[in-house]
């Protein structure tokens, strides 16, 4: 009985592998082996045996004649099943109207079997064909004999060297086996006399795995994918281009043997009608592998694969049957998105190498953006720390303050400690450049490896992979072998003493280039000075910006958050120039900052009504009049701080000419002071100050240095019993150091004395054994501490439950800080002072003093026994207004209501 089938492949010059149609539900088609009757041909070799002479040429003839074509065959003898269970037969076949055996004999690629007893007419014809081929010297009968050929059936011994030699070169090849839709065994025809077998995985795709053996299960569509490739590629000539080897597997720590060499290459297989990968994807039989884009984008293959993927998704076929269709592309090649996910804005901050903050132009809202499909170098990894800083600096120089176009590609949901984040593509400049692609190309970031089914990715993901491939090839950034030691940056503001050391050289340098690293408040910044390799704190001179709450328990001053927000948006991470004038007690530098060489940061804040002029510190500035004019303009326009401003004549401190016991009339005096001690008193709080003039503090520091050296070697006087009024050396219990002191009361019985440390004002009871007579050479410098109290107000007393809180708040505002004091009254040696923080107040504003601040917080009240309060009505109004505000806000003593007498 005559049957028909398709010739799947040719095993040798006299043997064909036939297949029927595919079975239902993707089952592989049934196969059978047909040995041509009464002829023999040379056997093709394998890894264990060499080719017989002329075997390759004989098989090639039959392959070209029959593979992929329909054959009509007749079985004369049925043999047993083959090793894989298929049917084996002996018979004859006709392809294209010609008898296959006769064609083989006619062209000299086979021989008639000898020893047949009863020859037929057909046998006679075949022998005649063989005799003619012999006479003509065809095929096996070629008088020159078979060609010498080296055939390597195993993978190259050194795959890396082989890849280096042949990478990127199209090689004539023959597909010998299809293991899966994307995994082939190929014979590379390197030369007429050299063939190399390799295993290859088709780049850019992954097909489902097929059924490995009968009875075992593969992945869905795996058999269909293998059949698709088999029916088009098996034993067809193709062009093969090797691109890479798979990444080596991680070697266990306890491994003793070297890792096994790679078992396959990654490359492109092109049939005469096109790249098989594109056809597999378009048929829904393969997924696109994004991380191969680096190898394929330069060849233009990834774009075609993505187009094929879009077609399959639109049709929802094969592995894409459940996929959402891809949105149509716009003219610029970007996936279409809703207008709500596209916006323009200004970059105001670079957080890391892949996160930035953008202020949306339409809404003025700040949005924190993650670059889509990008993983920047990590600062907490020692090997990546340098490149993390480089990535951040690259983005800062390229983006900060610039207008960008933002396309939100997807929203990354919150996960663990990570909050929800908008992932977007940023484009800047007229060239429509993708910032993330530039970052990856410089080796400062890598493309994120998405899961195959993860559609949340950048529309330029394939370009990212190509950029990363280029960075790896050029060994740039993260991909370089060199190790960059961490850069050590000093802190010039670490201490007051350290800041003073830098000040003179900074002042000589004039304007110094810097970068704003952090904005602590409207007028306080952390700067980096790249040339000096230092960081420091800068406080803008001549102005006072309202403070912002540092923690939830604090309240911001009016317009404080607005001032901080303005400074963040205007100055954060900008290149600036700074000029220094002085340093404060904490090591901060006081000076001027310019943005874009011309914009004075302090002047901008005052002009926006987000800072007031600090008259005392502004006097020496060259632009003092500009500050005053800007403040006047802001008041006129009622901006921020001045929204409720009412013009009034400036108030000068007034003098009370009345006498109050031993109190004397006094002309107000402005003093630079340092509050050295605070203690409870009948007025709520008494304190001591050090007056910062005439070199007193410098002289005290020198004296204390010599005093410390002296007391290391000085011995205690046995039986020393100081008397009231004596000047002594006494050891302070808190730090164990020796200081000058005056005895207030002495008790020979208890052998202890109550003393006052004359340079700081604090008091303590000290044992006689911890005291010594004061050496005469340390008596020449006058006592540096002066007793004082607050003018006009009285701190809440210790009898109140708010007394301790009031005293602690006074400590936090004053102690150890450089302040400006206005002496409103002298009561013998006791000074009545108004205290002003020069970094946060204006001398022209009577309410801008610590005295009024304490009233505003409900921790102090107007002192009704103050004789000179009535002579200062403006101060009186400010105190009354502050008390009203405390009542309204239920602060301090007003927590449970009004506590005044009425």
PDB file of C-alpha atoms in Angstrom, residues 21 141 208 222 531 540 582 718 823:
ATOM      1  CA  UNK A  21       0.796  15.871  10.601  1.00  0.00           C
ATOM      2  CA  UNK A 141      33.213   7.029  -8.062  1.00  0.00           C
ATOM      3  CA  UNK A 208       8.374  27.066  26.389  1.00  0.00           C
ATOM      4  CA  UNK A 222       6.500  23.844  24.076  1.00  0.00           C
ATOM      5  CA  UNK A 531      38.293  72.575  45.816  1.00  0.00           C
ATOM      6  CA  UNK A 540      23.272  83.965  55.777  1.00  0.00           C
ATOM      7  CA  UNK A 582      32.620  85.471  60.572  1.00  0.00           C
ATOM      8  CA  UNK A 718      46.936  71.658 104.390  1.00  0.00           C
ATOM      9  CA  UNK A 823      20.514  97.011  78.864  1.00  0.00           C
TER      10      UNK A 823
END
